[in-house]
Each structure stands twice: as C-alpha cells, then as structure tokens.
PDB file of C-alpha atoms in Angstrom:
ATOM      1  CA  MET A   1      52.667  77.593  90.497  1.00  0.00           C
ATOM      2  CA  GLU A   2      55.156  75.695  92.601  1.00  0.00           C
ATOM      3  CA  VAL A   3      56.994  77.399  95.467  1.00  0.00           C
ATOM      4  CA  LEU A   4      60.332  75.855  96.384  1.00  0.00           C
ATOM      5  CA  ASN A   5      62.559  76.552  99.363  1.00  0.00           C
ATOM      6  CA  VAL A   6      66.212  76.602  98.253  1.00  0.00           C
ATOM      7  CA  LYS A   7      67.317  75.934 101.832  1.00  0.00           C
ATOM      8  CA  ILE A   8      65.857  72.431 101.631  1.00  0.00           C
ATOM      9  CA  GLU A   9      68.215  70.273  99.604  1.00  0.00           C
ATOM     10  CA  SER A  10      65.555  68.215  97.822  1.00  0.00           C
ATOM     11  CA  GLU A  11      63.657  71.359  96.833  1.00  0.00           C
ATOM     12  CA  ARG A  12      66.862  73.107  95.758  1.00  0.00           C
ATOM     13  CA  HIS A  13      67.677  70.100  93.547  1.00  0.00           C
ATOM     14  CA  ARG A  14      64.141  70.225  92.085  1.00  0.00           C
ATOM     15  CA  MET A  15      64.518  73.956  91.418  1.00  0.00           C
ATOM     16  CA  LEU A  16      67.829  73.456  89.607  1.00  0.00           C
ATOM     17  CA  GLU A  17      66.321  70.713  87.458  1.00  0.00           C
ATOM     18  CA  LEU A  18      63.365  72.940  86.585  1.00  0.00           C
ATOM     19  CA  CYS A  19      65.721  75.806  85.691  1.00  0.00           C
ATOM     20  CA  LYS A  20      67.880  73.546  83.504  1.00  0.00           C
ATOM     21  CA  ASN A  21      64.789  72.248  81.716  1.00  0.00           C
ATOM     22  CA  LEU A  22      63.415  75.756  81.170  1.00  0.00           C
ATOM     23  CA  CYS A  23      66.817  76.974  79.919  1.00  0.00           C
ATOM     24  CA  LYS A  24      66.968  74.162  77.365  1.00  0.00           C
ATOM     25  CA  LYS A  25      63.527  75.177  76.129  1.00  0.00           C
ATOM     26  CA  LYS A  26      64.514  78.886  76.116  1.00  0.00           C
ATOM     27  CA  SER A  27      61.596  79.498  78.457  1.00  0.00           C
ATOM     28  CA  LEU A  28      63.339  80.825  81.547  1.00  0.00           C
ATOM     29  CA  ILE A  29      63.023  84.606  81.819  1.00  0.00           C
ATOM     30  CA  PRO A  30      65.100  86.334  84.487  1.00  0.00           C
ATOM     31  CA  VAL A  31      63.976  89.323  86.531  1.00  0.00           C
ATOM     32  CA  ILE A  32      66.975  91.297  87.757  1.00  0.00           C
ATOM     33  CA  GLY A  33      67.048  93.628  90.750  1.00  0.00           C
ATOM     34  CA  ALA A  34      69.558  96.042  92.298  1.00  0.00           C
ATOM     35  CA  GLY A  35      71.780  93.313  93.734  1.00  0.00           C
ATOM     36  CA  PHE A  36      72.851  92.302  90.233  1.00  0.00           C
ATOM     37  CA  SER A  37      74.650  95.516  89.363  1.00  0.00           C
ATOM     38  CA  ALA A  38      75.110  97.430  92.641  1.00  0.00           C
ATOM     39  CA  GLY A  39      78.711  98.315  93.364  1.00  0.00           C
ATOM     40  CA  THR A  40      79.936  97.840  89.792  1.00  0.00           C
ATOM     41  CA  PRO A  41      82.241 100.736  88.841  1.00  0.00           C
ATOM     42  CA  THR A  42      81.200 103.118  86.071  1.00  0.00           C
ATOM     43  CA  ASP A  43      83.489 104.748  83.520  1.00  0.00           C
ATOM     44  CA  ASN A  44      82.511 108.117  85.018  1.00  0.00           C
ATOM     45  CA  GLY A  45      84.317 107.568  88.321  1.00  0.00           C
ATOM     46  CA  GLY A  46      81.278 106.339  90.225  1.00  0.00           C
ATOM     47  CA  HIS A  47      79.702 102.998  90.995  1.00  0.00           C
ATOM     48  CA  ILE A  48      76.220 101.674  90.406  1.00  0.00           C
ATOM     49  CA  GLN A  49      74.197 102.596  93.446  1.00  0.00           C
ATOM     50  CA  SER A  50      72.302 100.114  95.566  1.00  0.00           C
ATOM     51  CA  ALA A  51      68.607 100.701  96.178  1.00  0.00           C
ATOM     52  CA  LYS A  52      69.542 101.930  99.676  1.00  0.00           C
ATOM     53  CA  GLU A  53      72.059 104.443  98.323  1.00  0.00           C
ATOM     54  CA  LEU A  54      69.493 105.801  95.860  1.00  0.00           C
ATOM     55  CA  ARG A  55      66.835 105.982  98.595  1.00  0.00           C
ATOM     56  CA  ASP A  56      69.260 107.895 100.835  1.00  0.00           C
ATOM     57  CA  LYS A  57      70.076 110.367  98.039  1.00  0.00           C
ATOM     58  CA  LEU A  58      66.386 111.038  97.344  1.00  0.00           C
ATOM     59  CA  LEU A  59      65.657 111.358 101.067  1.00  0.00           C
ATOM     60  CA  GLU A  60      68.474 113.914 101.370  1.00  0.00           C
ATOM     61  CA  TYR A  61      66.714 116.171  98.840  1.00  0.00           C
ATOM     62  CA  ILE A  62      63.295 115.556 100.381  1.00  0.00           C
ATOM     63  CA  ALA A  63      64.511 116.448 103.876  1.00  0.00           C
ATOM     64  CA  GLN A  64      66.196 119.602 102.650  1.00  0.00           C
ATOM     65  CA  TYR A  65      63.582 120.977 100.218  1.00  0.00           C
ATOM     66  CA  SER A  66      60.163 119.490 101.031  1.00  0.00           C
ATOM     67  CA  GLN A  67      59.349 121.681 104.031  1.00  0.00           C
ATOM     68  CA  TYR A  68      57.934 118.578 105.747  1.00  0.00           C
ATOM     69  CA  ASP A  69      58.319 118.361 109.506  1.00  0.00           C
ATOM     70  CA  VAL A  70      60.568 115.784 111.181  1.00  0.00           C
ATOM     71  CA  GLU A  71      57.687 113.392 111.817  1.00  0.00           C
ATOM     72  CA  ASP A  72      56.648 113.439 108.142  1.00  0.00           C
ATOM     73  CA  ILE A  73      60.245 112.845 107.030  1.00  0.00           C
ATOM     74  CA  GLU A  74      60.491 109.854 109.383  1.00  0.00           C
ATOM     75  CA  ASN A  75      57.254 108.490 107.928  1.00  0.00           C
ATOM     76  CA  ILE A  76      58.590 108.913 104.370  1.00  0.00           C
ATOM     77  CA  LYS A  77      61.785 107.053 105.321  1.00  0.00           C
ATOM     78  CA  GLY A  78      59.665 103.946 105.943  1.00  0.00           C
ATOM     79  CA  LYS A  79      58.200 103.996 102.429  1.00  0.00           C
ATOM     80  CA  SER A  80      59.285 101.957  99.395  1.00  0.00           C
ATOM     81  CA  LEU A  81      61.747 103.347  96.864  1.00  0.00           C
ATOM     82  CA  SER A  82      58.965 104.053  94.351  1.00  0.00           C
ATOM     83  CA  GLU A  83      56.947 105.928  96.999  1.00  0.00           C
ATOM     84  CA  ILE A  84      60.021 107.941  98.013  1.00  0.00           C
ATOM     85  CA  ALA A  85      60.643 108.702  94.345  1.00  0.00           C
ATOM     86  CA  SER A  86      57.068 110.004  93.996  1.00  0.00           C
ATOM     87  CA  VAL A  87      57.634 112.361  96.923  1.00  0.00           C
ATOM     88  CA  PHE A  88      60.962 113.433  95.385  1.00  0.00           C
ATOM     89  CA  TRP A  89      59.368 114.269  92.013  1.00  0.00           C
ATOM     90  CA  ASP A  90      56.536 116.076  93.828  1.00  0.00           C
ATOM     91  CA  ILE A  91      59.037 118.472  95.455  1.00  0.00           C
ATOM     92  CA  PHE A  92      61.441 118.616  92.493  1.00  0.00           C
ATOM     93  CA  ASP A  93      60.284 122.162  91.564  1.00  0.00           C
ATOM     94  CA  ARG A  94      61.488 123.434  94.952  1.00  0.00           C
ATOM     95  CA  ILE A  95      65.065 122.254  94.412  1.00  0.00           C
ATOM     96  CA  PRO A  96      67.452 125.026  93.297  1.00  0.00           C
ATOM     97  CA  ASP A  97      69.054 124.688  89.863  1.00  0.00           C
ATOM     98  CA  GLU A  98      72.550 123.980  91.212  1.00  0.00           C
ATOM     99  CA  ARG A  99      71.198 121.062  93.268  1.00  0.00           C
ATOM    100  CA  ILE A 100      69.205 119.770  90.268  1.00  0.00           C
ATOM    101  CA  ASN A 101      72.444 119.821  88.282  1.00  0.00           C
ATOM    102  CA  GLU A 102      74.087 117.929  91.139  1.00  0.00           C
ATOM    103  CA  PHE A 103      71.314 115.286  91.035  1.00  0.00           C
ATOM    104  CA  PHE A 104      71.640 115.012  87.256  1.00  0.00           C
ATOM    105  CA  GLN A 105      75.406 114.516  87.675  1.00  0.00           C
ATOM    106  CA  TYR A 106      74.773 111.889  90.370  1.00  0.00           C
ATOM    107  CA  ILE A 107      72.585 109.890  87.963  1.00  0.00           C
ATOM    108  CA  SER A 108      74.997 110.377  85.062  1.00  0.00           C
ATOM    109  CA  THR A 109      78.033 109.341  87.119  1.00  0.00           C
ATOM    110  CA  ASN A 110      76.538 106.348  88.913  1.00  0.00           C
ATOM    111  CA  PHE A 111      74.064 104.706  86.541  1.00  0.00           C
ATOM    112  CA  GLN A 112      75.520 104.678  83.032  1.00  0.00           C
ATOM    113  CA  ASP A 113      78.638 104.047  80.928  1.00  0.00           C
ATOM    114  CA  ILE A 114      79.836 100.723  82.300  1.00  0.00           C
ATOM    115  CA  SER A 115      82.699  98.774  80.760  1.00  0.00           C
ATOM    116  CA  PHE A 116      83.817  96.730  83.788  1.00  0.00           C
ATOM    117  CA  PHE A 117      81.834  93.605  84.522  1.00  0.00           C
ATOM    118  CA  LYS A 118      82.079  91.104  87.342  1.00  0.00           C
ATOM    119  CA  ASN A 119      82.595  87.487  86.262  1.00  0.00           C
ATOM    120  CA  CYS A 120      79.143  86.455  87.505  1.00  0.00           C
ATOM    121  CA  GLN A 121      77.593  89.251  85.427  1.00  0.00           C
ATOM    122  CA  LYS A 122      79.536  88.168  82.328  1.00  0.00           C
ATOM    123  CA  VAL A 123      78.456  84.549  82.695  1.00  0.00           C
ATOM    124  CA  PHE A 124      74.821  85.447  83.359  1.00  0.00           C
ATOM    125  CA  LEU A 125      74.588  87.959  80.483  1.00  0.00           C
ATOM    126  CA  SER A 126      76.271  85.542  78.058  1.00  0.00           C
ATOM    127  CA  ILE A 127      73.235  83.264  78.266  1.00  0.00           C
ATOM    128  CA  ASN A 128      70.961  83.649  75.270  1.00  0.00           C
ATOM    129  CA  TRP A 129      67.796  84.538  77.234  1.00  0.00           C
ATOM    130  CA  PRO A 130      64.443  84.864  75.438  1.00  0.00           C
ATOM    131  CA  CYS A 131      64.197  88.301  77.126  1.00  0.00           C
ATOM    132  CA  VAL A 132      65.219  89.914  80.414  1.00  0.00           C
ATOM    133  CA  PHE A 133      63.255  92.069  82.845  1.00  0.00           C
ATOM    134  CA  THR A 134      65.169  94.481  85.046  1.00  0.00           C
ATOM    135  CA  LEU A 135      64.062  96.741  87.864  1.00  0.00           C
ATOM    136  CA  ASN A 136      67.346  98.671  87.522  1.00  0.00           C
ATOM    137  CA  TYR A 137      67.895 102.096  85.911  1.00  0.00           C
ATOM    138  CA  ASP A 138      71.555 101.525  85.094  1.00  0.00           C
ATOM    139  CA  THR A 139      72.922 100.658  81.655  1.00  0.00           C
ATOM    140  CA  LEU A 140      75.066  97.683  82.719  1.00  0.00           C
ATOM    141  CA  ILE A 141      73.206  95.082  80.649  1.00  0.00           C
ATOM    142  CA  GLU A 142      73.028  97.004  77.385  1.00  0.00           C
ATOM    143  CA  ASN A 143      76.628  98.184  77.871  1.00  0.00           C
ATOM    144  CA  PHE A 144      77.718  94.555  78.253  1.00  0.00           C
ATOM    145  CA  ASN A 145      76.505  93.550  74.808  1.00  0.00           C
ATOM    146  CA  LYS A 146      74.622  95.356  72.055  1.00  0.00           C
ATOM    147  CA  LYS A 147      72.500  92.217  71.599  1.00  0.00           C
ATOM    148  CA  TYR A 148      70.360  93.576  74.459  1.00  0.00           C
ATOM    149  CA  TYR A 149      67.735  96.031  73.186  1.00  0.00           C
ATOM    150  CA  PRO A 150      66.326  98.221  75.974  1.00  0.00           C
ATOM    151  CA  VAL A 151      62.547  98.498  76.031  1.00  0.00           C
ATOM    152  CA  ILE A 152      61.811 101.548  78.142  1.00  0.00           C
ATOM    153  CA  PRO A 153      58.388 102.583  79.473  1.00  0.00           C
ATOM    154  CA  PHE A 154      56.743 105.304  77.366  1.00  0.00           C
ATOM    155  CA  ASP A 155      58.986 104.615  74.342  1.00  0.00           C
ATOM    156  CA  LYS A 156      58.011 103.012  71.071  1.00  0.00           C
ATOM    157  CA  ILE A 157      59.774  99.782  70.132  1.00  0.00           C
ATOM    158  CA  ASN A 158      61.679  99.816  66.869  1.00  0.00           C
ATOM    159  CA  LYS A 159      60.429  96.495  65.488  1.00  0.00           C
ATOM    160  CA  TYR A 160      62.996  96.388  62.691  1.00  0.00           C
ATOM    161  CA  HIS A 161      66.012  97.323  64.791  1.00  0.00           C
ATOM    162  CA  ASN A 162      65.326  94.869  67.601  1.00  0.00           C
ATOM    163  CA  ARG A 163      64.358  91.831  65.544  1.00  0.00           C
ATOM    164  CA  ASP A 164      67.549  89.883  66.274  1.00  0.00           C
ATOM    165  CA  LYS A 165      68.121  91.298  69.744  1.00  0.00           C
ATOM    166  CA  ILE A 166      67.235  90.224  73.250  1.00  0.00           C
ATOM    167  CA  LYS A 167      64.601  92.566  74.614  1.00  0.00           C
ATOM    168  CA  LEU A 168      65.606  94.118  77.922  1.00  0.00           C
ATOM    169  CA  TYR A 169      62.449  95.346  79.635  1.00  0.00           C
ATOM    170  CA  LYS A 170      63.460  98.207  81.938  1.00  0.00           C
ATOM    171  CA  VAL A 171      60.418  98.279  84.199  1.00  0.00           C
ATOM    172  CA  HIS A 172      61.300 101.350  86.294  1.00  0.00           C
ATOM    173  CA  GLY A 173      62.983 103.444  83.628  1.00  0.00           C
ATOM    174  CA  ASP A 174      66.415 104.190  82.259  1.00  0.00           C
ATOM    175  CA  ALA A 175      69.183 106.506  83.486  1.00  0.00           C
ATOM    176  CA  LYS A 176      70.530 107.104  79.984  1.00  0.00           C
ATOM    177  CA  ARG A 177      67.111 108.185  78.691  1.00  0.00           C
ATOM    178  CA  TYR A 178      66.611 110.403  81.747  1.00  0.00           C
ATOM    179  CA  CYS A 179      69.998 112.062  81.181  1.00  0.00           C
ATOM    180  CA  ALA A 180      69.199 112.578  77.483  1.00  0.00           C
ATOM    181  CA  THR A 181      65.740 114.072  78.089  1.00  0.00           C
ATOM    182  CA  SER A 182      65.660 115.283  81.734  1.00  0.00           C
ATOM    183  CA  ASP A 183      62.137 113.828  81.784  1.00  0.00           C
ATOM    184  CA  SER A 184      61.260 112.322  85.157  1.00  0.00           C
ATOM    185  CA  LYS A 185      59.021 109.667  83.579  1.00  0.00           C
ATOM    186  CA  TYR A 186      62.192 107.808  82.590  1.00  0.00           C
ATOM    187  CA  LEU A 187      63.512 107.484  86.127  1.00  0.00           C
ATOM    188  CA  ILE A 188      61.822 105.603  88.960  1.00  0.00           C
TER     189      ILE A 188
END
C-alpha cells in the first residue's frame, strides 16, 4: 500500500493520476462518511445531521435517562459515536414512550427522504462506481438515483433485483429500515 500526502504537490499529482487510472479501470471504490451528506436538507423539514449532531442527540438521552453520575457522563462524552450508540441502546428501555417517539421522529425527519442535492454530490454520484461503501445512515445516495441498491447489515441481498444496480454498502445501518422496523440493529 502506498500512503500519499495530498499537501505535497508531487504526491497530490501522483494520487490524482492513480485515481484517474483506477477510475478508467472501474476499480476505484469510494468510502463515504458524514461530511458527504451532513447539512443537506430533507423533504421532512430537517437536514442530514453531522456525526457531532447525532452524538449530541444520543448524549442528551443518555444524560437524562441513564442514571449515570456526572463523571460517567463526561467519560462517555469522550467515546466514539459507535460506543455512545451502544450506551444509548443499553439504556433505551428506560426512555419514556413520548421521548422514544421524539427520537423516532428525529431520525425520520433528519435522515431520510432527500430530493435536494448539492452540485458536488450530484457530480460524485453520477460516476458509475463499481460499488460504494458508506458509513452514513441517511438515504441521500439511494434517493439520488435508483441505480444505487442499498445493502444493509442483517438483510438478505435480492440477487435478481440488484443485478444491474450499484451496490451501496451501508456499513452502520439505514435510517429508512430503522423507521420501518423500529429495530435498533439497523441504526448505528
């Protein structure tokens, strides 16, 4: 594996040449994180949340319903999003129904049903990738074009339906599937 520093012009040039070559061969596979879609408006009156916004929302519930002391909460704040999510799901049973409905609405409003796309997103998603990996829960990519077939953890792949589609591997889950099933395995 070759590690290149894009701040060094010669290495940046080398990286661009490698990317062009891999694109021509249909061998470049992107991995997309929260920065790709964060801030994009949803059709539900929200906007796709950044990783920080999602962390803060989960921490709000943890602080209010976990019964952890202040020191424990401060320790949890220093954890990764996936670790915070584990704590959140561990205390989920303690959250009153009206607050669970509020969380469900938060996910529904801010992570699905997107019909506005930034120009950079349109250009990037118009490329005929061999497949795409995303760490995001939102539905931006599959809402952009039905040629993207979401492959969601714990789900079976419909081999006949996705034959001519670009597989979109949703590594951490899918907001739409969570909203349809209320099953925590589909989110974070």
